[in-house]
mmCIF file of C-alpha atoms in Angstrom:
data_model
loop_
_atom_site.group_PDB
_atom_site.id
_atom_site.type_symbol
_atom_site.label_atom_id
_atom_site.label_comp_id
_atom_site.label_asym_id
_atom_site.label_seq_id
_atom_site.Cartn_x
_atom_site.Cartn_y
_atom_site.Cartn_z
ATOM 1 C CA MET A 15 16.743 13.943 -8.208
ATOM 2 C CA ALA A 16 16.185 10.642 -9.998
ATOM 3 C CA SER A 17 12.777 9.453 -8.917
ATOM 4 C CA ASN A 18 12.192 6.047 -10.462
ATOM 5 C CA GLU A 19 13.725 3.193 -8.446
ATOM 6 C CA SER A 20 13.459 -0.253 -10.030
ATOM 7 C CA THR A 21 16.505 -2.127 -8.758
ATOM 8 C CA THR A 22 16.168 -4.967 -6.274
ATOM 9 C CA PRO A 23 19.361 -4.956 -4.232
ATOM 10 C CA SER A 24 20.470 -8.066 -2.410
ATOM 11 C CA MET A 25 21.434 -7.751 1.225
ATOM 12 C CA THR A 26 23.186 -10.317 3.371
ATOM 13 C CA ALA A 27 23.118 -10.360 7.143
ATOM 14 C CA THR A 28 26.419 -8.506 7.318
ATOM 15 C CA ALA A 29 24.980 -5.688 5.188
ATOM 16 C CA VAL A 30 22.190 -4.894 7.652
ATOM 17 C CA SER A 31 23.457 -1.787 9.381
ATOM 18 C CA ILE A 32 22.459 -0.767 12.873
ATOM 19 C CA LYS A 33 20.761 2.617 12.720
ATOM 20 C CA PRO A 34 17.666 4.336 14.134
ATOM 21 C CA PRO A 35 14.286 2.717 13.384
ATOM 22 C CA LYS A 36 12.175 4.280 10.667
ATOM 23 C CA THR A 37 8.702 5.676 11.201
ATOM 24 C CA VAL A 38 6.582 4.581 8.242
ATOM 25 C CA TYR A 39 3.140 5.831 7.231
ATOM 26 C CA LEU A 40 1.198 3.385 5.059
ATOM 27 C CA ILE A 41 -1.512 4.767 2.786
ATOM 28 C CA ARG A 42 -3.706 2.580 0.620
ATOM 29 C CA HIS A 43 -4.797 4.186 -2.638
ATOM 30 C CA ALA A 44 -8.307 5.570 -3.145
ATOM 31 C CA GLU A 45 -11.028 3.371 -4.619
ATOM 32 C CA SER A 46 -10.103 2.484 -8.189
ATOM 33 C CA GLU A 47 -12.230 1.576 -11.172
ATOM 34 C CA GLU A 48 -11.068 -2.005 -10.581
ATOM 35 C CA ASN A 49 -12.383 -1.888 -6.997
ATOM 36 C CA ARG A 50 -15.691 -0.496 -8.254
ATOM 37 C CA ARG A 51 -16.089 -3.237 -10.871
ATOM 38 C CA ILE A 52 -15.216 -6.015 -8.431
ATOM 39 C CA ALA A 53 -17.813 -4.641 -6.008
ATOM 40 C CA ALA A 54 -20.371 -4.676 -8.836
ATOM 41 C CA LEU A 55 -19.463 -8.284 -9.678
ATOM 42 C CA SER A 56 -19.907 -9.275 -6.028
ATOM 43 C CA ARG A 57 -23.338 -7.628 -5.921
ATOM 44 C CA THR A 58 -24.308 -9.382 -9.173
ATOM 45 C CA PHE A 59 -23.473 -12.842 -7.816
ATOM 46 C CA LYS A 60 -25.200 -12.149 -4.499
ATOM 47 C CA THR A 61 -28.346 -11.071 -6.352
ATOM 48 C CA LEU A 62 -28.286 -14.132 -8.622
ATOM 49 C CA GLY A 63 -27.823 -16.275 -5.520
ATOM 50 C CA ARG A 64 -31.183 -14.987 -4.319
ATOM 51 C CA PHE A 65 -32.705 -15.938 -7.700
ATOM 52 C CA SER A 66 -33.237 -12.272 -8.545
ATOM 53 C CA LEU A 67 -32.147 -10.231 -11.533
ATOM 54 C CA PRO A 68 -29.107 -8.013 -10.893
ATOM 55 C CA LYS A 69 -29.073 -4.356 -11.864
ATOM 56 C CA SER A 70 -28.022 -3.744 -15.453
ATOM 57 C CA ALA A 71 -25.398 -1.237 -14.260
ATOM 58 C CA ASP A 72 -23.783 -3.925 -12.093
ATOM 59 C CA VAL A 73 -23.777 -6.427 -14.956
ATOM 60 C CA TYR A 74 -22.188 -3.871 -17.291
ATOM 61 C CA ALA A 75 -19.538 -2.916 -14.732
ATOM 62 C CA SER A 76 -18.777 -6.608 -14.172
ATOM 63 C CA THR A 77 -18.154 -7.205 -17.883
ATOM 64 C CA GLU A 78 -15.586 -4.395 -17.833
ATOM 65 C CA LEU A 79 -13.392 -6.727 -15.753
ATOM 66 C CA LEU A 80 -12.713 -8.629 -18.990
ATOM 67 C CA HIS A 81 -10.425 -5.741 -19.959
ATOM 68 C CA VAL A 82 -7.467 -7.168 -18.051
ATOM 69 C CA GLN A 83 -4.992 -4.308 -18.540
ATOM 70 C CA GLY A 84 -7.637 -1.856 -17.366
ATOM 71 C CA GLN A 85 -7.798 -3.704 -14.063
ATOM 72 C CA VAL A 86 -4.039 -3.916 -13.605
ATOM 73 C CA ASP A 87 -3.604 -0.141 -13.923
ATOM 74 C CA SER A 88 -6.932 1.596 -13.475
ATOM 75 C CA ASN A 89 -7.667 5.185 -12.507
ATOM 76 C CA VAL A 90 -9.420 6.074 -9.290
ATOM 77 C CA SER A 91 -13.207 5.886 -9.519
ATOM 78 C CA GLU A 92 -15.619 8.776 -9.002
ATOM 79 C CA ILE A 93 -15.902 7.717 -5.364
ATOM 80 C CA GLY A 94 -12.114 7.447 -5.197
ATOM 81 C CA ALA A 95 -11.755 11.051 -6.346
ATOM 82 C CA LYS A 96 -14.115 12.117 -3.558
ATOM 83 C CA GLN A 97 -12.087 10.089 -1.055
ATOM 84 C CA ILE A 98 -8.887 11.836 -2.110
ATOM 85 C CA SER A 99 -10.495 15.264 -1.823
ATOM 86 C CA HIS A 100 -11.892 14.410 1.609
ATOM 87 C CA MET A 101 -8.580 13.072 2.919
ATOM 88 C CA LYS A 102 -6.604 15.956 1.424
ATOM 89 C CA HIS A 103 -8.714 18.370 3.472
ATOM 90 C CA LYS A 104 -8.415 16.222 6.605
ATOM 91 C CA LEU A 105 -4.626 15.932 6.356
ATOM 92 C CA GLN A 106 -4.176 19.604 5.527
ATOM 93 C CA GLN A 107 -6.153 20.559 8.617
ATOM 94 C CA ASP A 108 -3.566 18.723 10.719
ATOM 95 C CA ASP A 109 -0.633 19.853 8.549
ATOM 96 C CA PHE A 110 0.050 16.114 8.387
ATOM 97 C CA VAL A 111 3.087 16.016 6.102
ATOM 98 C CA VAL A 112 4.992 18.664 8.064
ATOM 99 C CA SER A 113 3.846 17.748 11.576
ATOM 100 C CA SER A 114 4.667 14.063 10.965
ATOM 101 C CA GLY A 115 8.144 14.982 9.744
ATOM 102 C CA ILE A 116 7.797 13.049 6.481
ATOM 103 C CA GLN A 117 11.070 13.277 4.551
ATOM 104 C CA LEU A 118 10.539 10.660 1.855
ATOM 105 C CA VAL A 119 7.383 9.734 -0.059
ATOM 106 C CA VAL A 120 7.412 6.453 -1.992
ATOM 107 C CA HIS A 121 4.567 5.429 -4.263
ATOM 108 C CA SER A 122 3.681 2.592 -6.597
ATOM 109 C CA PRO A 123 3.833 3.357 -10.339
ATOM 110 C CA LEU A 124 0.180 2.388 -10.817
ATOM 111 C CA LEU A 125 -2.192 5.238 -11.644
ATOM 112 C CA ARG A 126 -4.410 4.843 -8.589
ATOM 113 C CA ALA A 127 -1.412 5.114 -6.256
ATOM 114 C CA ARG A 128 0.086 8.060 -8.140
ATOM 115 C CA GLN A 129 -3.229 9.909 -8.083
ATOM 116 C CA THR A 130 -3.645 9.254 -4.362
ATOM 117 C CA SER A 131 -0.110 10.390 -3.548
ATOM 118 C CA GLU A 132 -0.568 13.581 -5.517
ATOM 119 C CA GLY A 133 -3.979 14.343 -4.049
ATOM 120 C CA MET A 134 -3.428 13.443 -0.398
ATOM 121 C CA LEU A 135 0.235 14.352 0.068
ATOM 122 C CA GLY A 136 0.945 16.770 -2.766
ATOM 123 C CA CYS A 137 3.794 14.491 -3.855
ATOM 124 C CA LEU A 138 4.309 12.783 -7.220
ATOM 125 C CA THR A 139 7.263 11.692 -9.336
ATOM 126 C CA ALA A 140 7.616 13.075 -12.821
ATOM 127 C CA ALA A 141 8.954 9.734 -14.058
ATOM 128 C CA SER A 142 6.226 7.840 -15.915
ATOM 129 C CA ALA A 143 5.405 6.582 -19.380
ATOM 130 C CA ASP A 144 3.733 9.924 -20.097
ATOM 131 C CA HIS A 145 6.776 12.052 -19.310
ATOM 132 C CA ASP A 146 10.096 12.556 -21.070
ATOM 133 C CA GLY A 147 12.080 12.887 -17.861
ATOM 134 C CA GLN A 148 12.399 16.679 -18.155
ATOM 135 C CA LEU A 149 9.724 17.517 -15.593
ATOM 136 C CA SER A 150 10.471 18.023 -11.921
ATOM 137 C CA ASP A 151 8.930 15.946 -9.173
ATOM 138 C CA LEU A 152 5.956 17.442 -7.377
ATOM 139 C CA LYS A 153 6.581 17.453 -3.635
ATOM 140 C CA ALA A 154 5.573 19.217 -0.470
ATOM 141 C CA GLU A 155 8.141 21.786 0.647
ATOM 142 C CA SER A 156 9.099 19.795 3.740
ATOM 143 C CA VAL A 157 9.657 16.539 1.794
ATOM 144 C CA LYS A 158 13.216 15.822 0.652
ATOM 145 C CA ARG A 159 12.466 13.209 -2.016
ATOM 146 C CA VAL A 160 9.630 11.514 -3.879
ATOM 147 C CA VAL A 161 10.368 8.074 -5.324
ATOM 148 C CA GLN A 162 8.414 5.671 -7.510
ATOM 149 C CA THR A 163 9.356 1.986 -7.333
ATOM 150 C CA ASN A 164 8.090 -1.159 -9.018
ATOM 151 C CA LEU A 165 8.838 -3.059 -5.816
ATOM 152 C CA LEU A 166 5.690 -1.505 -4.350
ATOM 153 C CA LEU A 167 3.394 -2.824 -7.099
ATOM 154 C CA GLU A 168 0.227 -4.621 -6.063
ATOM 155 C CA LYS A 169 0.186 -8.412 -5.928
ATOM 156 C CA THR A 170 -0.169 -9.528 -9.538
ATOM 157 C CA PRO A 171 -2.645 -12.193 -10.746
ATOM 158 C CA SER A 172 0.201 -14.678 -11.244
ATOM 159 C CA GLU A 173 1.535 -14.029 -7.726
ATOM 160 C CA TRP A 174 -1.705 -15.420 -6.284
ATOM 161 C CA THR A 175 -0.698 -18.856 -7.593
ATOM 162 C CA PRO A 176 1.549 -21.251 -5.615
ATOM 163 C CA LEU A 177 4.084 -21.237 -8.444
ATOM 164 C CA TYR A 178 4.771 -17.497 -8.179
ATOM 165 C CA TYR A 179 3.830 -16.696 -4.570
ATOM 166 C CA ALA A 180 7.451 -17.103 -3.434
ATOM 167 C CA GLY A 181 8.377 -14.397 -5.928
ATOM 168 C CA PHE A 182 5.852 -12.059 -4.318
ATOM 169 C CA ILE A 183 7.365 -12.677 -0.884
ATOM 170 C CA GLN A 184 10.823 -12.104 -2.350
ATOM 171 C CA ARG A 185 9.645 -8.773 -3.763
ATOM 172 C CA ILE A 186 8.440 -7.738 -0.301
ATOM 173 C CA GLN A 187 11.844 -8.648 1.136
ATOM 174 C CA ASP A 188 13.600 -6.702 -1.605
ATOM 175 C CA PHE A 189 11.428 -3.692 -0.859
ATOM 176 C CA GLU A 190 12.196 -3.888 2.861
ATOM 177 C CA LYS A 191 15.911 -4.072 2.110
ATOM 178 C CA TRP A 192 15.643 -1.098 -0.233
ATOM 179 C CA LEU A 193 13.639 0.873 2.328
ATOM 180 C CA TRP A 194 16.219 0.233 5.048
ATOM 181 C CA ASP A 195 18.985 1.526 2.761
ATOM 182 C CA GLN A 196 17.308 4.930 2.389
ATOM 183 C CA GLU A 197 18.734 7.682 4.580
ATOM 184 C CA GLU A 198 15.386 9.219 5.560
ATOM 185 C CA GLU A 199 13.947 8.144 8.915
ATOM 186 C CA THR A 200 10.307 9.153 8.359
ATOM 187 C CA VAL A 201 8.696 7.755 5.229
ATOM 188 C CA ALA A 202 5.221 7.687 3.668
ATOM 189 C CA LEU A 203 4.343 4.732 1.414
ATOM 190 C CA VAL A 204 1.390 5.005 -0.965
ATOM 191 C CA GLY A 205 0.544 1.554 -2.217
ATOM 192 C CA HIS A 206 -1.809 -1.383 -2.288
ATOM 193 C CA SER A 207 -3.840 -3.438 0.150
ATOM 194 C CA GLN A 208 -2.557 -6.933 -0.682
ATOM 195 C CA PHE A 209 1.068 -5.778 -0.566
ATOM 196 C CA PHE A 210 0.678 -4.123 2.841
ATOM 197 C CA LYS A 211 -1.369 -7.054 4.135
ATOM 198 C CA ALA A 212 1.326 -9.579 3.214
ATOM 199 C CA MET A 213 4.212 -7.386 4.348
ATOM 200 C CA LEU A 214 2.724 -7.006 7.830
ATOM 201 C CA GLY A 215 1.266 -10.529 8.013
ATOM 202 C CA LEU A 216 -2.287 -9.279 8.536
ATOM 203 C CA ASN A 217 -5.549 -11.073 7.804
ATOM 204 C CA PHE A 218 -7.405 -7.907 6.820
ATOM 205 C CA LYS A 219 -6.898 -5.179 4.232
ATOM 206 C CA PHE A 220 -6.537 -1.472 4.881
ATOM 207 C CA GLY A 221 -9.486 0.624 3.721
ATOM 208 C CA ASN A 222 -9.134 2.997 0.799
ATOM 209 C CA CYS A 223 -7.191 6.150 1.759
ATOM 210 C CA GLU A 224 -6.639 4.994 5.339
ATOM 211 C CA VAL A 225 -3.400 6.154 6.956
ATOM 212 C CA TRP A 226 -1.532 3.772 9.272
ATOM 213 C CA LYS A 227 1.656 4.316 11.235
ATOM 214 C CA VAL A 228 4.225 1.611 11.984
ATOM 215 C CA THR A 229 7.845 1.321 13.107
ATOM 216 C CA PHE A 230 10.351 -0.459 10.845
ATOM 217 C CA ASP A 231 13.628 -1.823 12.247
ATOM 218 C CA PRO A 232 15.105 -4.901 10.517
ATOM 219 C CA SER A 233 18.459 -4.497 12.275
ATOM 220 C CA LYS A 234 17.168 -6.407 15.306
ATOM 221 C CA VAL A 235 16.065 -9.243 13.011
ATOM 222 C CA ALA A 236 19.582 -9.463 11.624
ATOM 223 C CA LYS A 237 20.993 -9.586 15.136
ATOM 224 C CA GLU A 238 18.607 -12.369 16.146
ATOM 225 C CA SER A 239 18.479 -14.543 13.027
ATOM 226 C CA GLY A 240 21.146 -13.258 10.654
ATOM 227 C CA VAL A 241 18.744 -12.477 7.809
ATOM 228 C CA VAL A 242 15.288 -11.110 7.034
ATOM 229 C CA SER A 243 13.744 -14.132 5.343
ATOM 230 C CA ALA A 244 10.507 -15.294 3.767
ATOM 231 C CA THR A 245 10.416 -17.937 6.494
ATOM 232 C CA THR A 246 10.357 -15.176 9.111
ATOM 233 C CA ILE A 247 7.370 -13.546 7.436
ATOM 234 C CA ASP A 248 5.485 -16.808 6.847
ATOM 235 C CA ALA A 249 6.049 -17.996 10.413
ATOM 236 C CA ALA A 250 4.842 -14.689 11.778
ATOM 237 C CA GLN A 251 1.699 -14.973 9.648
ATOM 238 C CA ASP A 252 0.987 -18.544 10.766
ATOM 239 C CA GLU A 253 1.393 -17.965 14.482
ATOM 240 C CA LYS A 254 -0.982 -15.029 14.655
ATOM 241 C CA LYS A 255 -3.874 -16.031 12.411
ATOM 242 C CA GLU A 256 -6.077 -16.319 15.480
ATOM 243 C CA ASP A 257 -4.981 -13.008 16.999
ATOM 244 C CA PHE A 258 -6.611 -10.551 14.602
ATOM 245 C CA THR A 259 -9.691 -9.476 16.545
ATOM 246 C CA ALA A 260 -8.515 -6.225 18.158
ATOM 247 C CA ASN A 261 -9.390 -2.743 16.953
ATOM 248 C CA LEU A 262 -6.066 -1.083 16.254
ATOM 249 C CA SER A 263 -7.563 2.394 16.326
ATOM 250 C CA HIS A 264 -8.096 1.870 20.060
ATOM 251 C CA GLY A 265 -4.428 1.193 20.717
ATOM 252 C CA ASN A 266 -4.406 -2.603 20.873
ATOM 253 C CA GLU A 267 -1.153 -4.225 19.832
ATOM 254 C CA TRP A 268 -0.773 -6.981 17.266
ATOM 255 C CA LYS A 269 1.994 -9.495 16.704
ATOM 256 C CA LEU A 270 3.738 -8.471 13.509
ATOM 257 C CA PRO A 271 6.831 -9.766 11.716
ATOM 258 C CA PRO A 272 9.737 -8.815 14.008
ATOM 259 C CA GLN A 273 10.981 -6.007 11.775
ATOM 260 C CA TRP A 274 7.609 -4.229 12.118
ATOM 261 C CA THR A 275 6.163 -2.931 15.411
ATOM 262 C CA ASN A 276 3.654 -0.467 16.873
ATOM 263 C CA LEU A 277 1.037 -0.620 14.114
ATOM 264 C CA GLU A 278 -1.542 2.112 14.629
ATOM 265 C CA LYS A 279 -4.369 3.546 12.544
ATOM 266 C CA LYS A 280 -4.044 7.333 12.268
ATOM 267 C CA TYR A 281 -6.769 8.382 9.818
ATOM 268 C CA THR A 282 -9.943 6.793 8.488
ATOM 269 C CA CYS A 283 -11.611 7.910 5.272
ATOM 270 C CA ASP A 284 -15.224 8.901 5.931
ATOM 271 C CA VAL A 285 -16.210 8.524 2.260
ATOM 272 C CA ALA A 286 -17.302 4.898 1.945
ATOM 273 C CA SER A 287 -16.082 2.741 -0.912
ATOM 274 C CA SER A 288 -18.524 0.945 -3.204
ATOM 275 C CA SER A 289 -20.526 -1.646 -1.319
ATOM 276 C CA LYS A 290 -20.213 -5.300 -2.304
ATOM 277 C CA THR A 291 -23.752 -5.943 -1.102
ATOM 278 C CA ILE A 292 -27.138 -4.397 -1.804
#
C-alpha cells in the first residue's frame, strides 16, 4: 500500500462527515542527538552563569548545533536508543499494539520518529530517501497500514516566527482534516513535542517516548461552528493557560480544543533524557 502521504486536502464544513470518534495514541520520539546537544548548551550557559568553566564535552556538543541540517533531521541519541529498547519491552509485555486495537500507525518522516516507530511499535514505512519504493512496509500483524506524512513534521525554525506561525497552525489543521478522512478508528501517531503541544493547546511538552491517549472527533466542531479553524485552536489555548497544573496520569481532565477530549497518559519512559542542569 502506498505509504507516503504528502497532500494537504482542504475540507469545508459540509465535508466534515459524522462518524465514530477516533481513539488516538500520541507518542513522542526518543531523545535525539538534537535534544542531547540542546541539553548540553543549556548546561553550558547555566555553568557560565555561575562564573564557572563548563565541561569540554558540553561545549563540544553545543558547537555541533551549528550543523543546522543535523538538527533538523538527527538520529536518536545513545540515551534515545536505550529509551526505545526500554519502551519496546514495556509495550510488548502488555501486547500494546494488539490490545489497544491499533489499525493505523502514522509517523513523521524525520529519522528520530521513524526509528522510534520501528523500535516501539514494530511499524515503519519503506518510503524514504534511502529506498527505491520496492520494499514493503514493516508493520505489526494486527496493523492494517503504516503511513508517513510531512504534515506531522516538527515545528520548523521559521514557524517559530510571527510571519510563519499561521502556516504552522494551518499545517496542524490540514493534518487533523487528513486524519479524520482515514477509515481506521484507532490510530497511533509517532511525532514531535512542539507539534503535539500546539495541536492540543498544551503548555507543556510530552516526554521522550511517552504514550498518551486522546479522543478525536471534529464532527461536533463542525456542527457547532461550521469549521475547524485556527481561531478555535488559538482561543482554546488562550482560555486555558492558567489551567495546566493537574497531573494527567492521575485522571484529571484538561480543557482541550473541542475536537480533542479525554487526554490521558498511558506510559512513561523510565529512562531519563539528558539533563539540562548539572
